[in-house]
Short mmCIF file of C-alpha atoms in Angstrom, two decimals:
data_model
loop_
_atom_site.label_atom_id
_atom_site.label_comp_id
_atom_site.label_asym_id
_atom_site.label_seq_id
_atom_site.Cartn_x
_atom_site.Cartn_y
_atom_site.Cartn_z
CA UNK A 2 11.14 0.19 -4.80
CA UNK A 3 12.69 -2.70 -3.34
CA UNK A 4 16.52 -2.21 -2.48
CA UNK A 5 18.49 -2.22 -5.92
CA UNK A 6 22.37 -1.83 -4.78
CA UNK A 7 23.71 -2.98 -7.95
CA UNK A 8 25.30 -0.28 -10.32
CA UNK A 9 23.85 -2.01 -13.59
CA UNK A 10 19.88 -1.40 -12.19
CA UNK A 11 21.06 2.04 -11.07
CA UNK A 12 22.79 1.97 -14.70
CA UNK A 13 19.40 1.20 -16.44
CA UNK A 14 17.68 3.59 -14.94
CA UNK A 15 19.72 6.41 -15.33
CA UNK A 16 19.73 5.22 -19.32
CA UNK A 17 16.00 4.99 -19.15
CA UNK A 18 16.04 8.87 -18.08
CA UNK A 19 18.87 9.79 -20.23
CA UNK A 20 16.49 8.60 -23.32
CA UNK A 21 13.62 10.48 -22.19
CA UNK A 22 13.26 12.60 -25.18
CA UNK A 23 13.48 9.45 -27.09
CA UNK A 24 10.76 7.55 -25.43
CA UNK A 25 8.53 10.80 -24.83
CA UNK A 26 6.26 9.56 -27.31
CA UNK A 27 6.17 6.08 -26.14
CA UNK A 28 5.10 6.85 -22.31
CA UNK A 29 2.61 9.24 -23.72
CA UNK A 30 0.73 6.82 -26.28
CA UNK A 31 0.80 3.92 -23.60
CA UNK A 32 3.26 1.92 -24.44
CA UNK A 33 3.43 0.18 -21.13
CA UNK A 34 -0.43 -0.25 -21.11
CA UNK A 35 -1.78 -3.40 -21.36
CA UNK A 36 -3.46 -4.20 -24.58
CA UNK A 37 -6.27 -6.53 -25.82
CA UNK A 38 -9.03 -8.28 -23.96
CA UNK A 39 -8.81 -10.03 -20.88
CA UNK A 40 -10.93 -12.80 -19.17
CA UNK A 41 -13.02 -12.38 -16.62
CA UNK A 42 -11.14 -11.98 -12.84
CA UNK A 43 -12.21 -13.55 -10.05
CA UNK A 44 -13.16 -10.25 -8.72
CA UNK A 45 -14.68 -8.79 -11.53
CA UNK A 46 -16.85 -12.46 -11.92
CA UNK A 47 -17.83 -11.85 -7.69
CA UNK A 48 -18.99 -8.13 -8.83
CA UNK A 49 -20.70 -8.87 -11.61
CA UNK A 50 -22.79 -12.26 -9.31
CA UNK A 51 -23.39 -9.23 -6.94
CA UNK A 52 -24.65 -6.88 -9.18
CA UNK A 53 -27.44 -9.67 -10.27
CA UNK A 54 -27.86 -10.55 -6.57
CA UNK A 55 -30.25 -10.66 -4.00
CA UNK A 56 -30.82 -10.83 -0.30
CA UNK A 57 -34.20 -11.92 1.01
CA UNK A 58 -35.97 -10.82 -2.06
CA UNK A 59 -34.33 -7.06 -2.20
CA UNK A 60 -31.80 -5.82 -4.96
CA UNK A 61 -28.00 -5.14 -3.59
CA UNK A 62 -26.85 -2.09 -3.78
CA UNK A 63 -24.50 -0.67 -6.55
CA UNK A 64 -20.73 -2.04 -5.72
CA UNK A 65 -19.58 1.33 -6.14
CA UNK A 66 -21.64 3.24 -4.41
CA UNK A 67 -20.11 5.21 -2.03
CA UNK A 68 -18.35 4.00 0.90
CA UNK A 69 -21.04 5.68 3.41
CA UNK A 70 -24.09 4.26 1.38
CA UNK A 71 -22.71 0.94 1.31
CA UNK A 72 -21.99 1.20 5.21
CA UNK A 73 -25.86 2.11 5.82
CA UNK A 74 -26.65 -0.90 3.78
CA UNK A 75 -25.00 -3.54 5.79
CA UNK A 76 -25.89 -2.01 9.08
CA UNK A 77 -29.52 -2.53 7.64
CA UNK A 78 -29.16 -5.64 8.04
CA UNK A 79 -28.64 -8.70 10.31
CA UNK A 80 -25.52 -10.61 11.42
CA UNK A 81 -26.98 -13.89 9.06
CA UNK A 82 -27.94 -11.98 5.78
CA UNK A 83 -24.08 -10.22 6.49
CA UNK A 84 -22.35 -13.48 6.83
CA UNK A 85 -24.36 -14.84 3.96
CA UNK A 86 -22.98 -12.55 1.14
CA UNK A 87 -19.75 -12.72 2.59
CA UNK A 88 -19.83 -16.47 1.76
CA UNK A 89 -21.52 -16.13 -1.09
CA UNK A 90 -19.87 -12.67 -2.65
CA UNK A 91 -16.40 -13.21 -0.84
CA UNK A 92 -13.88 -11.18 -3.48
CA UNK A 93 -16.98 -9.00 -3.53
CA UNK A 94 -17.39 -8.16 -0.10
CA UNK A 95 -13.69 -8.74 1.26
CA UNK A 96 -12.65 -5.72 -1.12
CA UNK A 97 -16.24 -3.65 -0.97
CA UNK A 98 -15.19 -0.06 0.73
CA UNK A 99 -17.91 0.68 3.33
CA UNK A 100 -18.42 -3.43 4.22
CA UNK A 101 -17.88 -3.66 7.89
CA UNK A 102 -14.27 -4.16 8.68
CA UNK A 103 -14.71 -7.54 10.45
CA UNK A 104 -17.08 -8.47 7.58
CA UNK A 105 -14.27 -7.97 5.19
CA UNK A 106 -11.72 -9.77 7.06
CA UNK A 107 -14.22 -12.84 7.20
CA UNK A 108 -15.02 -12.40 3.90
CA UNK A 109 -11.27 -12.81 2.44
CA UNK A 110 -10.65 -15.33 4.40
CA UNK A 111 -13.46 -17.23 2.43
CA UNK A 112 -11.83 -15.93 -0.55
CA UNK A 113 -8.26 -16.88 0.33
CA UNK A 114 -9.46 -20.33 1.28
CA UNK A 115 -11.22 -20.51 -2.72
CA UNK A 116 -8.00 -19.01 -4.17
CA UNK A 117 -5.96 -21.77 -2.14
CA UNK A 118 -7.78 -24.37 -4.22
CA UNK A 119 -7.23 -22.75 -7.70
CA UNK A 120 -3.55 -23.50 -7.14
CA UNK A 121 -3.86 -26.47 -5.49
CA UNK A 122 -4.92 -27.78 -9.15
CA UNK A 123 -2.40 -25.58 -11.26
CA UNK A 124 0.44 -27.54 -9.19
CA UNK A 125 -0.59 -30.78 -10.41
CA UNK A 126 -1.58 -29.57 -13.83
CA UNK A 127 0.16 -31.13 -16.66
CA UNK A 128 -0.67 -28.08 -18.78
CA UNK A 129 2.20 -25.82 -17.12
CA UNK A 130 5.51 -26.08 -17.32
CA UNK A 131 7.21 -27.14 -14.04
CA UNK A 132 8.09 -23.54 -13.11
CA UNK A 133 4.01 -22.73 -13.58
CA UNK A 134 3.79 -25.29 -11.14
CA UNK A 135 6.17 -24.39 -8.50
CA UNK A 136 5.08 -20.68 -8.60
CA UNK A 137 1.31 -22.14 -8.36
CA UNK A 138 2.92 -24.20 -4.73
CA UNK A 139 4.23 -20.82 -3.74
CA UNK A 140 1.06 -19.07 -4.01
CA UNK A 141 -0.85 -21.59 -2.95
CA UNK A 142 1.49 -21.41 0.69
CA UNK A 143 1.13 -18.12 0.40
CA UNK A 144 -2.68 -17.94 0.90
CA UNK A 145 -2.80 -20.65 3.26
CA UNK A 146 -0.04 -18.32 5.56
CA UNK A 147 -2.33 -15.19 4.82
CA UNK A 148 -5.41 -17.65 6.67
CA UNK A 149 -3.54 -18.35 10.10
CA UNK A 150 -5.26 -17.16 13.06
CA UNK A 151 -4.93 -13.62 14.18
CA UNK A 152 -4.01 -11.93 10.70
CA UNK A 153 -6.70 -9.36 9.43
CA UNK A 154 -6.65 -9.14 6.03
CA UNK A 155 -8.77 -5.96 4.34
CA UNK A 156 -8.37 -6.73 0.79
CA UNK A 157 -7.26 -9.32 -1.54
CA UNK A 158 -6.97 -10.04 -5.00
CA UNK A 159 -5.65 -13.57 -6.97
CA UNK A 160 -5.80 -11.90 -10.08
CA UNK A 161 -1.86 -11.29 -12.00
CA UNK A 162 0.79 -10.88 -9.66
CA UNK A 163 -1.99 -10.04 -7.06
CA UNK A 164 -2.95 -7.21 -4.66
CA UNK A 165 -3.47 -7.55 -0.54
CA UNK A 166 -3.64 -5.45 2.21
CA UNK A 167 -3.38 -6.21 5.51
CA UNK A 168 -4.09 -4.65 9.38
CA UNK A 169 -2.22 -4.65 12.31
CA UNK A 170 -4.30 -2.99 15.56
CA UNK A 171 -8.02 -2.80 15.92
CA UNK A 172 -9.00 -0.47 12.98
CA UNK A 173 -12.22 0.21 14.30
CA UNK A 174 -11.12 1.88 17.75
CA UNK A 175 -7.77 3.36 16.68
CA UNK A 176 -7.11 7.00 17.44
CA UNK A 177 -4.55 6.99 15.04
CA UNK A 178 -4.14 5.00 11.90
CA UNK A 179 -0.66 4.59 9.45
CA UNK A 180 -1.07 3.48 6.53
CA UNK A 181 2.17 1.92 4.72
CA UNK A 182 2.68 2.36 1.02
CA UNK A 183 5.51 0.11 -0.47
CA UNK A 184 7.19 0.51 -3.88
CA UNK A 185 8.27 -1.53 -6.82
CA UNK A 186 8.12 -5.46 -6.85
CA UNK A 187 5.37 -5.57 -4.17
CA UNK A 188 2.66 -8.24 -5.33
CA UNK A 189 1.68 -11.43 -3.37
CA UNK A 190 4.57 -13.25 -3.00
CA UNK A 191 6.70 -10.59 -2.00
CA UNK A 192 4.57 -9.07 0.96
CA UNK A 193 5.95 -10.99 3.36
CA UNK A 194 10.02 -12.62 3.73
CA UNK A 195 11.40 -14.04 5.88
CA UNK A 196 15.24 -12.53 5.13
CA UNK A 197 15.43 -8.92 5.07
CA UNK A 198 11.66 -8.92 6.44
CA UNK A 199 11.31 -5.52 7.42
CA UNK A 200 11.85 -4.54 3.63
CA UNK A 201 8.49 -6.50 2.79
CA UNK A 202 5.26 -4.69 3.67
CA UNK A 203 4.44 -6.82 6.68
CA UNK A 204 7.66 -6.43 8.04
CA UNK A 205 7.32 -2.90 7.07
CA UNK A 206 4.12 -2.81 8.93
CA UNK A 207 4.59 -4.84 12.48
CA UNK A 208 7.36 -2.87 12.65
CA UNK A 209 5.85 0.39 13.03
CA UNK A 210 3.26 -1.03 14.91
CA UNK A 211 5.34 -2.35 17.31
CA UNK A 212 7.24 1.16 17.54
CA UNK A 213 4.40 3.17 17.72
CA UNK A 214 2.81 1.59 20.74
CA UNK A 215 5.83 1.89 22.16
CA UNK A 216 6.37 5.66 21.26
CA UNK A 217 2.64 5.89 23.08
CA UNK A 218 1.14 3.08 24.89
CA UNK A 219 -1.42 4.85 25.75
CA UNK A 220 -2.48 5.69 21.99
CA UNK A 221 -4.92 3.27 19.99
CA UNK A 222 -3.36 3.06 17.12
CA UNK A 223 -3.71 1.11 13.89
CA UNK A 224 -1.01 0.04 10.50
CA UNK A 225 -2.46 -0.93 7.49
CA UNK A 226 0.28 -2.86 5.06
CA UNK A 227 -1.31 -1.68 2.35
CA UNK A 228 0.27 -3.25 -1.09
CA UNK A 229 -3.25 -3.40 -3.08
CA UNK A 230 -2.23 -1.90 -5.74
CA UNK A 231 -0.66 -2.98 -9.05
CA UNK A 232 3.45 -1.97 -8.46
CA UNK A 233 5.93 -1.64 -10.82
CA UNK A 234 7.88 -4.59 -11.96
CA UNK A 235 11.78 -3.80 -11.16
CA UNK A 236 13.13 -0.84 -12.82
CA UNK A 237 11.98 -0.50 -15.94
CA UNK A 238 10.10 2.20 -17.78
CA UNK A 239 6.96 1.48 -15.03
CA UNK A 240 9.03 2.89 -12.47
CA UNK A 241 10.21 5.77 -14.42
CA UNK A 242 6.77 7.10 -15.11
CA UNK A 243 3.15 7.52 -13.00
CA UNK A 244 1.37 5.31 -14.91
CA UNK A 245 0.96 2.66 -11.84
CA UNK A 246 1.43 5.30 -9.56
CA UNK A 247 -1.77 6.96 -11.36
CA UNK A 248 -4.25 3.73 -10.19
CA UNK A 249 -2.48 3.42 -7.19
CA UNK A 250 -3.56 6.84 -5.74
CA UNK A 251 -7.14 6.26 -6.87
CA UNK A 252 -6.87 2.64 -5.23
CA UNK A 253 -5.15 4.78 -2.10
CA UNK A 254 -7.70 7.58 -1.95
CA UNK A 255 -10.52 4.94 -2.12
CA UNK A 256 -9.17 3.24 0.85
CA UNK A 257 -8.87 6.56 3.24
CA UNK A 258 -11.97 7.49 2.23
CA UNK A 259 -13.83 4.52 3.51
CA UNK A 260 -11.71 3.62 6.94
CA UNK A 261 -13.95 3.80 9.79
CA UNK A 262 -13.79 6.72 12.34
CA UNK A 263 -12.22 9.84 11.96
CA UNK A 264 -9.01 9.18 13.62
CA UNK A 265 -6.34 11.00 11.66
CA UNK A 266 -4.01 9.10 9.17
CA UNK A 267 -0.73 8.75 8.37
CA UNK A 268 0.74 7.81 5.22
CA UNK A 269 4.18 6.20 4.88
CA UNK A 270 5.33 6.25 1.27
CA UNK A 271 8.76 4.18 0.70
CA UNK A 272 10.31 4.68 -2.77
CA UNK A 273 7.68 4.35 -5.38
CA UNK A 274 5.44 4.36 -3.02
CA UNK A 275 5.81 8.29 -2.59
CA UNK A 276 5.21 8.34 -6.31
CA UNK A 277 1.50 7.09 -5.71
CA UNK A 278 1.27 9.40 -2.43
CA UNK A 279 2.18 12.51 -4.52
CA UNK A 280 0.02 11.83 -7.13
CA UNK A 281 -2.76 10.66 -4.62
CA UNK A 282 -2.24 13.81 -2.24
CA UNK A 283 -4.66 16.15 -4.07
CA UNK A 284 -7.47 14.05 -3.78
CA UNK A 285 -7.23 12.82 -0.13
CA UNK A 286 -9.50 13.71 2.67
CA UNK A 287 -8.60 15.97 5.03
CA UNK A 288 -8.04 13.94 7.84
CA UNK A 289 -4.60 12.57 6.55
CA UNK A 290 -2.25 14.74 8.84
CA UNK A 291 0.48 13.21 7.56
CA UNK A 292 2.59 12.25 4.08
CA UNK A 293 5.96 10.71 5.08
CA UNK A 294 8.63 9.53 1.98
CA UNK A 295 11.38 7.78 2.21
CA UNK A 296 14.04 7.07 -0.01
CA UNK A 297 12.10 8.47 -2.50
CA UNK A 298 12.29 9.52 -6.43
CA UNK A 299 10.16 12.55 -6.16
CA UNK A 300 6.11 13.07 -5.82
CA UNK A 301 5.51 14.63 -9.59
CA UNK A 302 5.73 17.84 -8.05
CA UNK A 303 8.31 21.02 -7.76
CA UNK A 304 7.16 21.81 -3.99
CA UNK A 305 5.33 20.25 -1.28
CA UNK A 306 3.15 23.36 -1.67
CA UNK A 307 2.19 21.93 -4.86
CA UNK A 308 0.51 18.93 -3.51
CA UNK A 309 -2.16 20.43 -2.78
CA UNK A 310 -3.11 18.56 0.64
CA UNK A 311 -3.27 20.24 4.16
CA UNK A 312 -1.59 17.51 5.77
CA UNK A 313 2.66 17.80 6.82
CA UNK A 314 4.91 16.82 4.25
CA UNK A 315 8.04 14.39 5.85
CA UNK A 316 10.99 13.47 4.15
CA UNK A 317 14.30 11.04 4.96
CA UNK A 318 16.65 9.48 3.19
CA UNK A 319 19.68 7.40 4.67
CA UNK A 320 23.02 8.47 3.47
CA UNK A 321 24.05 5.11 1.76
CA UNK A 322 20.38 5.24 0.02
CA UNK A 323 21.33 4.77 -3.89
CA UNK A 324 18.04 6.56 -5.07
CA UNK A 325 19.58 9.53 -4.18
CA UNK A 326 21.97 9.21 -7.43
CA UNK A 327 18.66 8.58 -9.63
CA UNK A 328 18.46 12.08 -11.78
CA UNK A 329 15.33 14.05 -10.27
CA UNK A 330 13.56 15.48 -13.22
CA UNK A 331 10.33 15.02 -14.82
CA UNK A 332 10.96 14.86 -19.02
CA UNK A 333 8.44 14.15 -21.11
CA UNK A 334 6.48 12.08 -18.08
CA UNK A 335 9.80 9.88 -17.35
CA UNK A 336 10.98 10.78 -13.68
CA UNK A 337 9.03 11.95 -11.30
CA UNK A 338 10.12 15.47 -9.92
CA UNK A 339 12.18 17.34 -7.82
CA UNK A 340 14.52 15.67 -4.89
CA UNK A 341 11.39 15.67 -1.31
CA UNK A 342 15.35 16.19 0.13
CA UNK A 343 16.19 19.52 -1.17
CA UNK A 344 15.38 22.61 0.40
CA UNK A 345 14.15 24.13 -2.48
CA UNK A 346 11.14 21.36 -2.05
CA UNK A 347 10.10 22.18 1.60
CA UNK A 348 9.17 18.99 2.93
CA UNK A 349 10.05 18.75 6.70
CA UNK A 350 13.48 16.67 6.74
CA UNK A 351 13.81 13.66 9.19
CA UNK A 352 16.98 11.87 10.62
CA UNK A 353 17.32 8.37 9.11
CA UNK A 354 19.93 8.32 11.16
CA UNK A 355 20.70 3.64 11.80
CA UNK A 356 18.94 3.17 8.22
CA UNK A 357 21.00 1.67 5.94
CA UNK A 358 20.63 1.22 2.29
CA UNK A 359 16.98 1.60 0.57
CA UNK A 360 15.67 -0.56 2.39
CA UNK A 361 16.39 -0.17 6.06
CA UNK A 362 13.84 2.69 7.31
CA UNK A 363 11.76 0.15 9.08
CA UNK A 364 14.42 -1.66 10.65
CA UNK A 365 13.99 -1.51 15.08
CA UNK A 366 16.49 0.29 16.66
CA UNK A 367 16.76 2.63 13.44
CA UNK A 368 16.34 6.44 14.19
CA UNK A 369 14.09 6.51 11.13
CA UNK A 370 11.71 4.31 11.93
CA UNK A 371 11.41 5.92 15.45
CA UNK A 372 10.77 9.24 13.72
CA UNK A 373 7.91 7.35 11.79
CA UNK A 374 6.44 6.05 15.03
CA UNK A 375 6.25 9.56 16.44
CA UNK A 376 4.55 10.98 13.36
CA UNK A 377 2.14 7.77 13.10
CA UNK A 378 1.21 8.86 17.25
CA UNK A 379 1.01 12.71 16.72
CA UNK A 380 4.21 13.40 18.51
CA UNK A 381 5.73 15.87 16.65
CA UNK A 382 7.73 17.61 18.79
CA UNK A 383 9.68 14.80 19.46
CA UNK A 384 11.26 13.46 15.91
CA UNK A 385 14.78 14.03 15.21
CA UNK A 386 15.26 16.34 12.52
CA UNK A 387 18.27 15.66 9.42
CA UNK A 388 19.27 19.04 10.69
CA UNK A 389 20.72 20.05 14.30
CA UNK A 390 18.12 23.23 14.43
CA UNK A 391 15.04 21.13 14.82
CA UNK A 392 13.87 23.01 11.24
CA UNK A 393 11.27 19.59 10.69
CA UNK A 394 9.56 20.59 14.03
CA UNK A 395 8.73 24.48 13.77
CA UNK A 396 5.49 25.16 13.27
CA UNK A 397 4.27 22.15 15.12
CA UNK A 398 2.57 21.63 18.52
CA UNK A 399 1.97 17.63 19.04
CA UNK A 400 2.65 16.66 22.50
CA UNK A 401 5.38 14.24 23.71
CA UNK A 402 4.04 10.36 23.78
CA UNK A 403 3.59 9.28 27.74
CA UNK A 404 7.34 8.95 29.15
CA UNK A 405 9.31 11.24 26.93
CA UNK A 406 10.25 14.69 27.53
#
């Protein structure tokens, strides 16, 4: 969720919950689901032209095949019959879990530059209205920014609002790799600002980049600013229920599954973005060491025992945070669970100590997003805990990054 400090949003939402009972029925039947049929997406149009495909006479393989199938496939073949379906499969290939990372990012730029052109006609079509147009100029700048030099983007998506992801770090050789997972009113044109930037998923991202190799320069490490999936729109009865949080972990899971290596991962979940972690955790590979909320409305569980993951369960929350006035229940499928804050919950409890508001965890100088950086490196002895026993840190054995002691 993006930072709401106004009492009416808090308001609504504590109305929304209030009328559970009300709206049980409603959530349940999928009254928030989209209805009717759709056109064809771009991406689904670049699956189906690859499903038909060929290269040099042979059959591509099955889009979804599995991430380690599809990896053997490209690496059967050469650097020209890669580039080629890139080109010519772009949405395809940029989002295809198991294509070559580097493939990928060449791939979406391809697909970026494409998508660039579709609103480069919408602004000057007569058929909109003159906000269709402007919000066509602003997603057309937005794609062109998402091209410049030096930005890797894994996967992308026109369709709607949109979906993206983006790296920071050589994902290939990383050691360790984060993986950022924002909350409510995250879609194209919000995953980067320029005010309040480290509230935006880039921002979000650099930011614990930057911190991490500086928590352990030594440490190859890796963020993904991952926002491909399909958020909630403001508060609303999305946000009060799993039903985006529900394709978000599968989108999540599907990601982890496929990243190269087996460096261990990190995931930091920021409001609703814990929502798809909890939901996700089940289903996630074992080498995610780490699940990290903040600010968050619960992870549709009672316990972090119920998660059912082996990796460490992290919790902050800022004392100005105003999600921590947001009723934790789960009614009829609105809410989402017990407080990750309480101790009846058992996550490990950071110090957000610097953060302010909902948005602020991934601010520099903040003592929260220093205790991300040391999670995201391994260094687990050395976060601050919320409490002045150093509870968050028994158990644990990860070694000081180079220069702390």
């Amino acid at each position: 969720m993006t930072s709401f400090g106004t009492s009416p949003q808090l308001n609504l939402w504590r109305a929304l919950l209030a009328l559970a009972v009300v709206f049980v029925m409603l959530a349940t039947t999928g009254w928030t689901a989209l209805k009717g049929h759709r056109e064809t997406t771009p991406l689904q149009a670049s699956l189906t032209a690859w499903e038909r495909g060929r290269i040099d006479g042979h059959p591509l393989p099955d889009p979804d095949s599995g991430p380690d199938r599809l990896a053997r496939f490209f690496a059967s073949l050469t650097e020209a019959q890669r580039t080629r379906l890139a080109h010519r499969y772009p949405l395809a290939v940029g989002n295809m879990n198991g294509a070559p990372v580097d493939l990928r990012y060449r791939a979406n730029r391809v697909a970026l530059a494409q998508a660039g052109k579709v609103e480069r006609r919408r602004m000057r079509d007569s058929r909109l209205t003159p906000a269709g147009q402007q919000e066509a100029g602003r997603r057309m700048h937005r794609f062109e920014a998402l091209m410049r030099e030096g930005r890797h983007i894994l996967a992308f998506d026109p369709e709607g609002s949109g979906r993206i992801a983006e790296v920071f770090g050589d994902l290939t050789r990383a050691e360790r790799i984060s993986v950022v997972v924002p909350g409510v009113d995250t879609d194209l044109l919000t995953f980067q600002r320029t005010r309040r930037a480290h509230s935006a998923p880039v921002g979000m991202a650099k930011s614990l980049y930057a911190a991490e190799r500086a928590a352990s320069p030594g440490t190859r490490t890796a963020v993904i600013a991952w926002a491909d999936y399909t958020a909630p729109s403001g508060i609303g009865m999305d946000a009060a229920t799993a039903h985006r949080a529900a394709d978000g972990a599968v989108r999540l899971t599907a990601l982890v599954r496929a990243l190269p290596g087996d460096a261990p991962v990190s995931l930091f979940c920021h409001s609703y973005g814990s929502v798809v972690c909890g939901v996700a955790a089940p289903a996630l590979p074992r080498r995610v060491a780490d699940i990290a909320v903040a600010g968050s409305p619960g992870m549709r569980v009672a316990k972090a025992a119920h998660l059912g993951t082996s990796a460490h369960v992290w919790a902050m929350r800022d004392a100005d945070d105003w999600i921590q006035d947001v009723p934790y229940l789960d009614l009829g499928g609105l809410g989402h669970g017990a407080d990750p804050m309480s101790a009846a919950f058992g996550a490990r409890l950071l110090s957000a100590r610097g953060a302010r508001g909902h948005a602020g965890y991934f601010e520099p100088g903040t003592e929260s997003l220093a205790n991300l950086a040391e999670i995201g490196v391994g260094a687990y002895r050395a976060v601050d805990c919320a409490d002045d026993r150093g509870m968050c840190r028994a158990g644990l054995s990860g070694a000081f990054p180079a220069g702390r002691a």
